[in-house]
Short mmCIF file of C-alpha atoms and ligand atoms in Angstrom, two decimals:
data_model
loop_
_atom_site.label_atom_id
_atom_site.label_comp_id
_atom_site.label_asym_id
_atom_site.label_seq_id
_atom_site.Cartn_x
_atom_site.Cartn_y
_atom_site.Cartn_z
CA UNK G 113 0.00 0.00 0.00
CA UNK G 114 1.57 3.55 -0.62
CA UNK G 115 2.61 5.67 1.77
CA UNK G 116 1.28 9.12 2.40
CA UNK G 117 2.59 12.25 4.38
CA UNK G 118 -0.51 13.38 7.26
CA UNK G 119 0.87 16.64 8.73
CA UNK G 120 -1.85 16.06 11.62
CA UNK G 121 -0.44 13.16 12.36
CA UNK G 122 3.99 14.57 11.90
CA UNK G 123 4.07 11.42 9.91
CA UNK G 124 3.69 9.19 6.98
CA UNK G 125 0.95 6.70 6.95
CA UNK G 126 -0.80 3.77 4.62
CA UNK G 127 -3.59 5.02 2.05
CA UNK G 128 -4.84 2.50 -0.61
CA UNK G 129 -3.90 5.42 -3.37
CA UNK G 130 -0.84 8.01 -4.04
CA UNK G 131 -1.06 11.32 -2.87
CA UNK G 132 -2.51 14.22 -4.51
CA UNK G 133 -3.92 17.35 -3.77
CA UNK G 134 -5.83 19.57 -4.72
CA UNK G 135 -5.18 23.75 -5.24
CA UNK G 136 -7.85 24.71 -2.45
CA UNK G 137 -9.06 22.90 0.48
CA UNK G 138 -12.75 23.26 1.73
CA UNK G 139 -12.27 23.42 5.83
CA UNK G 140 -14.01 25.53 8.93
CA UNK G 141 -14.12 25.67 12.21
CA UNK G 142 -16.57 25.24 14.70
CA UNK G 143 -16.26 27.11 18.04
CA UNK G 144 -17.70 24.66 20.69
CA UNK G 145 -18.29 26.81 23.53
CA UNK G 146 -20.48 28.73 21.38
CA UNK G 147 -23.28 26.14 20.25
CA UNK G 148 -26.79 26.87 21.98
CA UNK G 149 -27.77 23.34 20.56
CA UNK G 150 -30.68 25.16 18.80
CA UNK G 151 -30.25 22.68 15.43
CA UNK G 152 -30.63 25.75 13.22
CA UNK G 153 -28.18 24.01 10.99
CA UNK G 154 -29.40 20.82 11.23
CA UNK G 155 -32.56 21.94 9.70
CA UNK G 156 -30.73 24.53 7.35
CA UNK G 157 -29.25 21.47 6.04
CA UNK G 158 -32.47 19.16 5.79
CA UNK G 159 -34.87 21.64 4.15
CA UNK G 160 -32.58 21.96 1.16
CA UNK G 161 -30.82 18.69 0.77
CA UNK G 162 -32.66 15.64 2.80
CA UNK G 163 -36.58 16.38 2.53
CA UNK G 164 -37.18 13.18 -0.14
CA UNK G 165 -38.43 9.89 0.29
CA UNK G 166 -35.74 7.21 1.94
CA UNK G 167 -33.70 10.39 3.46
CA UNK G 168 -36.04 10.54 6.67
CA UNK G 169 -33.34 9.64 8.72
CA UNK G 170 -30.28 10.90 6.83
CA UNK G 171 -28.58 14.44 8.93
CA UNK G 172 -25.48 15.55 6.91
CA UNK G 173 -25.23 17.97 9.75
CA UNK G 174 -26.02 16.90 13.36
CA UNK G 175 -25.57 18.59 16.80
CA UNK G 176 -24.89 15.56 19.51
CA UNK G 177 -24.62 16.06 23.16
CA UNK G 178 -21.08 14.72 24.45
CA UNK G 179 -20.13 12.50 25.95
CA UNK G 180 -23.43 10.05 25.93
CA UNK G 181 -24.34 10.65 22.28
CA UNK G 182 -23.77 10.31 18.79
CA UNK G 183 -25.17 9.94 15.37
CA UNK G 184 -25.52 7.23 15.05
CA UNK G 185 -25.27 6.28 18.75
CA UNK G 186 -21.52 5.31 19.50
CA UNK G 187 -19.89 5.86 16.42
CA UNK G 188 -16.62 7.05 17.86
CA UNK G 189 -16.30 4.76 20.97
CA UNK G 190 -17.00 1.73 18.48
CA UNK G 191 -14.46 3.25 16.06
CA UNK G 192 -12.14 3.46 19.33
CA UNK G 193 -12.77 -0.23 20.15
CA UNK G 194 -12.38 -1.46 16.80
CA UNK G 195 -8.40 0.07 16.14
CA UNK G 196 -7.75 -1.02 20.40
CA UNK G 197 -8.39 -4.79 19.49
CA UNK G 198 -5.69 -4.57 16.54
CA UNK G 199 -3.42 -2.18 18.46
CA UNK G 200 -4.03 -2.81 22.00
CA UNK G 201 -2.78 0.17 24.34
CA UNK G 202 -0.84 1.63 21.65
CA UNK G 203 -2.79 4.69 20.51
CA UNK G 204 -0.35 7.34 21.75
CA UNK G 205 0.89 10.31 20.95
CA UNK G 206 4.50 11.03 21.15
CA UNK G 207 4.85 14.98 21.52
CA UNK G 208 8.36 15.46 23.08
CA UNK G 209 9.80 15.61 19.10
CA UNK G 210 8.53 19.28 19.63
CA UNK G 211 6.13 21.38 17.32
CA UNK G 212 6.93 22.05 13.78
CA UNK G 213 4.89 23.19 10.75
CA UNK G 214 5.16 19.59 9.28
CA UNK G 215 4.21 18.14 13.01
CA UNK G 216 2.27 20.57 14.77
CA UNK G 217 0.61 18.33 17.63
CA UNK G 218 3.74 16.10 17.94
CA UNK G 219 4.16 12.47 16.26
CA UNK G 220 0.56 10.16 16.52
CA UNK G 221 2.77 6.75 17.17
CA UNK G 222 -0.61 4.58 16.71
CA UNK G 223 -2.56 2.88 14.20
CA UNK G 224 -4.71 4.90 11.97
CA UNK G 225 -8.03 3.24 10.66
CA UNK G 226 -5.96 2.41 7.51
CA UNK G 227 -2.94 0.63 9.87
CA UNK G 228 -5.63 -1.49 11.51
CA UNK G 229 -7.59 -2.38 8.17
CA UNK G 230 -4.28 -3.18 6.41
CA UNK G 231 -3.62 -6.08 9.76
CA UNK G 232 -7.63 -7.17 8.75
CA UNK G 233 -6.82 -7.41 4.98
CA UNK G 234 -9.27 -4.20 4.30
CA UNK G 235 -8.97 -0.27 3.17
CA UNK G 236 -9.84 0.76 6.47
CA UNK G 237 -10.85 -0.85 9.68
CA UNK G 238 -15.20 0.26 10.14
CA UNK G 239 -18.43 -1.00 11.21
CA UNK G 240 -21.99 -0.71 9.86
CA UNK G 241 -24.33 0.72 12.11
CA UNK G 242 -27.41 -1.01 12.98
CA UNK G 243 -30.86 0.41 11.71
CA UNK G 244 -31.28 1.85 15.70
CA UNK G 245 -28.40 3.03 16.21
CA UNK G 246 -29.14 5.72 13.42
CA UNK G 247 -32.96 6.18 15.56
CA UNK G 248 -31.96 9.43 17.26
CA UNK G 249 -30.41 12.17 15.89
CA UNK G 250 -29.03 13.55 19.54
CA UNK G 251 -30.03 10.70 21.70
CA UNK G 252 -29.29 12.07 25.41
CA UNK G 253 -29.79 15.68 24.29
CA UNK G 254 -28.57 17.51 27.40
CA UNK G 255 -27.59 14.44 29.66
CA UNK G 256 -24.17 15.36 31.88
CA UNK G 257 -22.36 12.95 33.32
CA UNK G 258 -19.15 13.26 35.75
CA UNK G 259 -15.63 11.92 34.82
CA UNK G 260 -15.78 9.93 37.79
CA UNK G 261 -18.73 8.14 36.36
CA UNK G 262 -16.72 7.85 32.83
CA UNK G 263 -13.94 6.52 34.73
CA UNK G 264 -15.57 4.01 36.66
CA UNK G 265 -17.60 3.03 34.06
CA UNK G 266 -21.04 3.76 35.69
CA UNK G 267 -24.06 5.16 33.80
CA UNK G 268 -26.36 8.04 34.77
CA UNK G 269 -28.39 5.88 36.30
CA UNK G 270 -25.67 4.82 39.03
CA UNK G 271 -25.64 8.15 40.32
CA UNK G 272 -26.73 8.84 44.36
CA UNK G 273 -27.09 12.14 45.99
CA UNK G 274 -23.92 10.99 48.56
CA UNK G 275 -21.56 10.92 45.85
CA UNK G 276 -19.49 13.65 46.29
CA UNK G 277 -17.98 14.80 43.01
CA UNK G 278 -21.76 15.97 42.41
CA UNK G 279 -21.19 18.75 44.67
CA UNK G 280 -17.72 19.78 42.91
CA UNK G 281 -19.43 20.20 39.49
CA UNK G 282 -18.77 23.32 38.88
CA UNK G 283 -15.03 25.03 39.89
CA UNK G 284 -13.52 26.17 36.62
CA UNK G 285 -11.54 25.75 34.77
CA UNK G 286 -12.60 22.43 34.36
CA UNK G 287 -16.28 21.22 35.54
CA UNK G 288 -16.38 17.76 37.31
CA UNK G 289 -19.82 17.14 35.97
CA UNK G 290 -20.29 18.48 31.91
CA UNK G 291 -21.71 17.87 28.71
CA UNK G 292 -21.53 20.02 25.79
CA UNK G 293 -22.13 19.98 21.96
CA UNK G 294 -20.64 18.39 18.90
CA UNK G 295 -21.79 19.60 16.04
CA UNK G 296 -20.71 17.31 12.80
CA UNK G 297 -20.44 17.56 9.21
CA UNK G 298 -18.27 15.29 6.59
CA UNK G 299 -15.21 17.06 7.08
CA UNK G 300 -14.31 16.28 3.13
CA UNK G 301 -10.84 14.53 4.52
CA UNK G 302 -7.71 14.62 2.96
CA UNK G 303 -7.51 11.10 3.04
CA UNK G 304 -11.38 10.21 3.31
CA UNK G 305 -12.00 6.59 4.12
CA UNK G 306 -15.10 6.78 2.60
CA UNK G 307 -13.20 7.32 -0.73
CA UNK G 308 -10.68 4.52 -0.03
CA UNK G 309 -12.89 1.77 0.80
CA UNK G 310 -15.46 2.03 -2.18
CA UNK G 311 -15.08 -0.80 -4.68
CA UNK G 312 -16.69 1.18 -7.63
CA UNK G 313 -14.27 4.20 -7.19
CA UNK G 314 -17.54 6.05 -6.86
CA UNK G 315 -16.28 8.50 -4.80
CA UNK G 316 -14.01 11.63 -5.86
CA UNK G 317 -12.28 14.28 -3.89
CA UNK G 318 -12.51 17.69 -6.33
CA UNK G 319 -9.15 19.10 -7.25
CA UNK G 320 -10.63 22.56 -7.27
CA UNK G 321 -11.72 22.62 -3.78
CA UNK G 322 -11.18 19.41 -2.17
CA UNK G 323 -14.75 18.55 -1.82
CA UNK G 324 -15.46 14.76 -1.84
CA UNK G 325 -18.92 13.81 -3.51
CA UNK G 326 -20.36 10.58 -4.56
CA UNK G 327 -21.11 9.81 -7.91
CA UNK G 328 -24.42 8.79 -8.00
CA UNK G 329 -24.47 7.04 -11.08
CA UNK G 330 -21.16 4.73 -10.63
CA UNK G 331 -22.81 4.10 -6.84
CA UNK G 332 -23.67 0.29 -6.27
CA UNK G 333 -25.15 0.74 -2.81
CA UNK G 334 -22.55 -1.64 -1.22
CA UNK G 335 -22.36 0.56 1.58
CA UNK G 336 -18.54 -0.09 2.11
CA UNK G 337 -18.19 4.21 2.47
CA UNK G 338 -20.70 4.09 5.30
CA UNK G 339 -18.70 1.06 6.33
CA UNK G 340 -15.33 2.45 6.85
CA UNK G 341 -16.02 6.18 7.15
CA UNK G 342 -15.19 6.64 10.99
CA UNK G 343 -17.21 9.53 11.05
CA UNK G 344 -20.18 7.32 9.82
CA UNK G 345 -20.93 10.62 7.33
CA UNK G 346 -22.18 8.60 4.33
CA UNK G 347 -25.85 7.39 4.79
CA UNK G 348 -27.73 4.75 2.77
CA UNK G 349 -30.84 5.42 0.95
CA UNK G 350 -33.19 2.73 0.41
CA UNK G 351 -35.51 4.46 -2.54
CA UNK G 352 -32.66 4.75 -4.39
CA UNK G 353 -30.09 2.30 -3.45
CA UNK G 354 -27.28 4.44 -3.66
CA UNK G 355 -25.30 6.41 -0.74
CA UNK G 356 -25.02 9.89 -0.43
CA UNK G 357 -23.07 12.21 1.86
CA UNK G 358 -22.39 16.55 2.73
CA UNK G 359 -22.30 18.24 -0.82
CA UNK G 360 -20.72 20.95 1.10
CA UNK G 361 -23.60 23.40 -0.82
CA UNK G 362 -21.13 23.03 -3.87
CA UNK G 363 -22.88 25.44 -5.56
CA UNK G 364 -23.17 28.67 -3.19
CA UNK G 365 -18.75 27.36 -3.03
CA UNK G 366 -19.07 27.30 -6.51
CA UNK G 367 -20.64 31.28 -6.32
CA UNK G 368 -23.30 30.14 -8.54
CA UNK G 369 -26.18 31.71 -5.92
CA UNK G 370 -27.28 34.98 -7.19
CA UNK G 371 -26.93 36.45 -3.88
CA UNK G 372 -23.34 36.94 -3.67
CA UNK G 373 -22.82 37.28 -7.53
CA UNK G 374 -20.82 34.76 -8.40
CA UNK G 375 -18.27 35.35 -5.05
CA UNK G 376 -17.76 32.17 -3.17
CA UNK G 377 -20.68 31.80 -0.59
CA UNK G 378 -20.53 29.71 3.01
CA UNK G 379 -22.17 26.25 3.09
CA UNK G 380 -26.20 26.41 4.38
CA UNK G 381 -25.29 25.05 7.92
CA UNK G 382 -22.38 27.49 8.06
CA UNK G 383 -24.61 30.55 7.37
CA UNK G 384 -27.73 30.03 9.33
CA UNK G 385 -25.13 29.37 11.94
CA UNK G 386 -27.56 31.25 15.12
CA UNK G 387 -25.01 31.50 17.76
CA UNK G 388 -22.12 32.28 15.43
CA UNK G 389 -20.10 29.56 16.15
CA UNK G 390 -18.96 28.40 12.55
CA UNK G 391 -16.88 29.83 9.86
CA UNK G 392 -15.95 28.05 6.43
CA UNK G 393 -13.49 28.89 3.97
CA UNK G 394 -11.04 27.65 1.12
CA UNK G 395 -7.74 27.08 2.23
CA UNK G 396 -4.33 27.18 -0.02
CA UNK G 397 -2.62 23.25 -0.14
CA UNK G 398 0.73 23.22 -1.55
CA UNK G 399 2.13 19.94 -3.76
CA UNK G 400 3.47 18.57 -0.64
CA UNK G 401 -0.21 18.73 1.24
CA UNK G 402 0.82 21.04 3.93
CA UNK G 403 -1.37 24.50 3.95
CA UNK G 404 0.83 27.12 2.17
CA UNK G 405 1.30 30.01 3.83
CA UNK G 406 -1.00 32.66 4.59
CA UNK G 407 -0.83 34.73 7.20
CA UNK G 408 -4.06 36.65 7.29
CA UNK G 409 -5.97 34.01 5.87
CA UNK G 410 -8.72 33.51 9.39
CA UNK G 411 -8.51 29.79 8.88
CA UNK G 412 -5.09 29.67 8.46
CA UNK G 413 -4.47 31.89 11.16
CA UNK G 414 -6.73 30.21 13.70
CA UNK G 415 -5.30 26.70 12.71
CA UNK G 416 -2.05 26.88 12.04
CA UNK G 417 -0.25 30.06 13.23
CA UNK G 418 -2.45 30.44 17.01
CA UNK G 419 -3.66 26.79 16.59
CA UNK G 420 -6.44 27.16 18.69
CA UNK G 421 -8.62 25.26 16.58
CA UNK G 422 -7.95 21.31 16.08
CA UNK G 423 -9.53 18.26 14.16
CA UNK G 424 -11.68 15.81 15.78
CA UNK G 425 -9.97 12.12 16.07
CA UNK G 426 -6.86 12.94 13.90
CA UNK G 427 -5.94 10.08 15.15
CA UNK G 428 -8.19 7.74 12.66
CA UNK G 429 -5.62 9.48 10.06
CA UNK G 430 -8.12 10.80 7.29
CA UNK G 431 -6.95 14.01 7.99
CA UNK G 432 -10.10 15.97 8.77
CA UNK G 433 -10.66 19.56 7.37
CA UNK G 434 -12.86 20.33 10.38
CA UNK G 435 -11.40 22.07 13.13
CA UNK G 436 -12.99 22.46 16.41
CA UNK G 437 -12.16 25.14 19.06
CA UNK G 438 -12.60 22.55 22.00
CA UNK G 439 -14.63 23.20 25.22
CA UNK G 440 -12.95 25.10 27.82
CA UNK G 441 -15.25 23.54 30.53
CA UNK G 442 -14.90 19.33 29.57
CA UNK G 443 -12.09 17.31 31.44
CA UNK G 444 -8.75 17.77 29.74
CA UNK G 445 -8.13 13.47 29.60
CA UNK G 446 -11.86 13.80 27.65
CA UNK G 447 -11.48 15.84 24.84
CA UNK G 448 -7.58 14.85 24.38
CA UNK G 449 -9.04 11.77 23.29
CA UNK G 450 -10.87 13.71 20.98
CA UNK G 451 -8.74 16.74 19.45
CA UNK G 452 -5.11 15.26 20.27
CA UNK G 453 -2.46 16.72 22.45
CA UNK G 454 -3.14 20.29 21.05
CA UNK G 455 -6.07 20.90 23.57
CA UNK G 456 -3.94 22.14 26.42
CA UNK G 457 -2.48 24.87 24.27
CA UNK G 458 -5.79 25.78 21.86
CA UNK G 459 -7.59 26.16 25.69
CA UNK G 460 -4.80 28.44 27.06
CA UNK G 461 -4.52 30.57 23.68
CA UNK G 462 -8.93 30.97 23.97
CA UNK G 463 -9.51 31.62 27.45
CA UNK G 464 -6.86 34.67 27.71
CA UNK G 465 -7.16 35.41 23.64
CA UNK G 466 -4.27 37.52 22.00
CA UNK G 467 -5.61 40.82 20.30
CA UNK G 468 -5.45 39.79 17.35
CA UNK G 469 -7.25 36.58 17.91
CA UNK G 470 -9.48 38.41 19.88
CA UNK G 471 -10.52 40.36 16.96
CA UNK G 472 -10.07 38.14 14.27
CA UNK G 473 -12.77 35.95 15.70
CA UNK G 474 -15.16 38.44 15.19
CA UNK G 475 -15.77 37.34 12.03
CA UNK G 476 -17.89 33.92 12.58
CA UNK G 477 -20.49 34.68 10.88
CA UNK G 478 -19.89 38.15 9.77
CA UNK G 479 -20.78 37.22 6.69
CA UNK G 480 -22.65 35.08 4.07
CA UNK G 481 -19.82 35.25 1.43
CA UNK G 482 -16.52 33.06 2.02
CA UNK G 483 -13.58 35.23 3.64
CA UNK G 484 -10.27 34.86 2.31
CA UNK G 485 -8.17 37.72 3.89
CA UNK G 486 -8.76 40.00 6.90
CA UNK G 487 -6.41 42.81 8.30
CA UNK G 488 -7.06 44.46 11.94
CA UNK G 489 -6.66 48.40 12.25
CA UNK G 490 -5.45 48.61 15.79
CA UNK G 491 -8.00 50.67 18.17
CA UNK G 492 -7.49 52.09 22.10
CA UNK G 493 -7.94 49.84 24.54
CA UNK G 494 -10.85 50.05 26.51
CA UNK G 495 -10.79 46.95 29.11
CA UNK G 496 -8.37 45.43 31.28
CA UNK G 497 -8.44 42.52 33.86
CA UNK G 498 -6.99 39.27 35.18
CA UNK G 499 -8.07 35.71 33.86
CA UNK G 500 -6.78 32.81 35.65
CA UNK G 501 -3.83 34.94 37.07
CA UNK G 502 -3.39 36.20 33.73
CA UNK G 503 -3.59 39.65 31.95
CA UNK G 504 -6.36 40.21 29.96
CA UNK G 505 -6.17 43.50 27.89
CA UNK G 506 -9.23 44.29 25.43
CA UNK G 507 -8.45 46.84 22.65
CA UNK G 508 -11.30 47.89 20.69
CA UNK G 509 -9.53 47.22 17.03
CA UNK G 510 -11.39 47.15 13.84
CA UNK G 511 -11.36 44.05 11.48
CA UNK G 512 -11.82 44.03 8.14
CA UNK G 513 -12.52 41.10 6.02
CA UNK G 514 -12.22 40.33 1.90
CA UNK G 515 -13.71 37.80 -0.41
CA UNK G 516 -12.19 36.11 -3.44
CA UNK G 517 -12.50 39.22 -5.47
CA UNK G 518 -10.62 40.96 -2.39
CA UNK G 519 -13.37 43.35 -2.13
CA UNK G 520 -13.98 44.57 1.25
CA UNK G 521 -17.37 42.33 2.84
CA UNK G 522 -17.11 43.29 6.25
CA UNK G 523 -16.12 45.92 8.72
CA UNK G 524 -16.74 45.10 12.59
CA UNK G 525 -15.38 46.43 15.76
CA UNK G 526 -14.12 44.14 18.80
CA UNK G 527 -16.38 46.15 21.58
CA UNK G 528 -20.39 45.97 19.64
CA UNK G 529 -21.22 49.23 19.53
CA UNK G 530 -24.56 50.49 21.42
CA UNK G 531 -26.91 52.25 19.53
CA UNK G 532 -29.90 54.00 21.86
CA UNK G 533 -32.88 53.95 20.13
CA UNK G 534 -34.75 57.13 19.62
CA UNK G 535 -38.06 58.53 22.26
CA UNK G 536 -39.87 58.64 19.33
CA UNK G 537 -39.41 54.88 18.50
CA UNK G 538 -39.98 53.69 21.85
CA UNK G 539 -43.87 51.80 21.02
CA UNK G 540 -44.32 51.13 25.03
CA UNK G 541 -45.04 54.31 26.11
S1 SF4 X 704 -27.00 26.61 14.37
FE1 SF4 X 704 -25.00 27.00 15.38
S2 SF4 X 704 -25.55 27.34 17.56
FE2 SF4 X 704 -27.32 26.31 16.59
S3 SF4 X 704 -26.93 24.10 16.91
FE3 SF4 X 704 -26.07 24.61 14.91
S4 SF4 X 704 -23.90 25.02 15.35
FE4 SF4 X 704 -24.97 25.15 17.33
S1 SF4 X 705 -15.84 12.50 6.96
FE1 SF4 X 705 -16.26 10.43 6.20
S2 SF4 X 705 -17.60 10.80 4.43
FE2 SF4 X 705 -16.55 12.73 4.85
S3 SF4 X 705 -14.72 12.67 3.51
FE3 SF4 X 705 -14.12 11.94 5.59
S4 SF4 X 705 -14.28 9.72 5.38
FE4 SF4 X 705 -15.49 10.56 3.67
#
């Protein structure tokens, strides 16, 4: 099997084909603490892809409630399971070989889904979820549980009132008892599995913008994509036999929605985004696959230069294009597991944000159209205090954003600004 390089990873890996890349990359990043959970996308997302016969149960985007659920249920735990019987206690990160560009999170010393399904004899180690486990869309909506409970291996329902880690719930910076939200699109992988497992070679990753679609015509239905996706992202339709997946709204990428004319537009879920936690974008790839450079580019600036944002489960080694800011709030050991040995650093960096961070992230969902530069024109400062023993200074800079075209989209300021409203206006009265 070739070998290919997986920067999120700091090291080569197995993939059934040779690498290639495309010019652009289709990524975003989803800030965590922000989600209110109000499914805004999810249903941005069904009314314009997944309202047909045989899609009733199909969510290219879902919201799940950490850590009980999961679309379908237990996708990532039985993932987990699946690469610890071929690898047992191996799955570790090695991060004293230091950060680099080419290694940012340190060296994953594991087995990817590919390293386990080459011991099996298959593309990619997987599973095929059972017709209830795809039931509920965010089974245990809500539902927190304690890490002591995770740890010991008890349920919510083993719970008493004695216990006494119930009472410590909730010292920052880390809460005892938590849930939050995942929210979950295909993340249109580098190296999808999806891609590598089907037998038809239905599946195609677009050199343009490194969007991976199914081609419904070559499709069999052999469900090998939902199979050995980890992210279980392709769903199988009974009417028409076929799988489909995220389009990533190809055509608003595309610019082909009169509303922008003809400028690159965000994704549906991305722009009906209602507590402003998601921003998409094309990113630059070089011929080796690493992101060129590009300093005020916000997704390269957020990934790769402050790194505050990281992929879920690089560790399955299909090199994600969704990033996650992770939750401030969950146990650290948690949402390692999850987002890699970043998550002490992308935590630090967003709980005492630099200025420019600060006012670069200003921007989620600034606009409909896709941003591909920003600048910051630096402002007085206007708040100061201490966070965690640190200094916390608030400067109230402007940001300015540009689409494709690099005309100017948006101009925003750091502190909102308050506007009273007139006597006159006031209906009440
Ligand atoms: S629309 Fe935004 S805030 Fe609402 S559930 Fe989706 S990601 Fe979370
Ligand atoms: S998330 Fe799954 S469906 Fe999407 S590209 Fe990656 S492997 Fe394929």
């Amino acid at each position: 099997m070739p070998e290919v390089y997986n920067w999120q990873l700091g090291r080569k890996m197995l993939y059934p084909y040779e690498e290639r890349h495309p010019k652009w990359q289709f990524a975003f990043v989803f800030n965590i603490n922000r989600c209110i959970a109000c499914q805004t996308c999810s249903m941005a997302d069904k009314s314009t892809w997944l309202f047909s016969k045989g899609q009733e149960y199909m969510w290219w985007n879902n919201v799940e409630s950490k850590p009980y659920g999961g679309y379908p249920q237990f996708y990532d735990v039985k993932v987990a399971q699946l690469v610890e019987q071929v690898n047992p206690g191996g799955q570790v990160w090695n991060t004293r070989v230091g950060r680099k560009h080419h290694a940012p999170y340190g060296v994953f010393e594991g087995f990817t889904i590919f390293d386990a399904g080459a011991k099996i004899g298959q593309a990619a180690i997987g599973y095929i979820p059972t017709d209830q486990e795809w039931r509920f869309v965010n089974i245990y909506e809500d539902t927190a549980t304690s890490m002591r409970a995770l740890v010991d291996g008890n349920d919510k329902s083993g719970f008493t009132a004695a216990e006494p880690w119930r009472s410590q719930g909730s010292s920052l910076p880390e809460h005892e008892t938590f849930f939050f939200y995942l929210q979950r699109i295909c993340n249109h992988c580098t190296y999808p599995g999806c891609l590598a497992a089907c037998p038809r070679k239905a599946i195609y990753k677009r050199p343009e913008d490194g969007i991976v679609l199914i081609d419904q015509n070559r499709c069999r239905g052999y469900k090998k994509c939902v199979e050995q996706c980890p992210y279980k992202k392709p769903m199988y339709r009974g009417t028409t036999r076929v799988s489909e997946k995220c389009i990533a709204c190809y055509p608003r990428v595309e610019g082909k929605d009169p509303l922008t004319g003809g400028e690159p537009m965000e994704t549906r879920c991305m722009a009906a985004c209602v507590g402003k936690i998601r921003m998409q974008s094309l990113v630059k790839i070089g011929e080796d696959g690493l992101w060129t450079e590009d300093r005020w580019h916000p997704l390269y600036y957020t990934i790769r230069v402050e790194q505050v944002a990281l992929p879920l489960y690089p560790q399955w080694g299909t090199e994600p294009n969704g990033f996650y800011i992770p939750p401030r709030h969950a146990p650290r050991g948690y949402i390692r597991q999850m987002f890699g040995p970043g998550v002490d650093n992308a935590i630090d960096r967003y709980i005492v944000p630099s200025r420019e961070l600060l006012a670069v992230l200003q921007l989620w969902r600034a606009s409909q159209q896709i941003i591909f530069r920003y600048d910051v024109i630096p402002g007085p400062k206007v708040f100061e205090t201490q966070i965690h023993g640190r200094k916390f200074e608030m400067y109230n800079d402007t940001v300015l954003a540009f689409n494709k075209s690099g005309k100017e989209i948006i101009r925003i300021q750091v502190e909102e600004p308050i506007y009273v409203r007139p006597a006159e206006r006031i209906t009440w009265l």
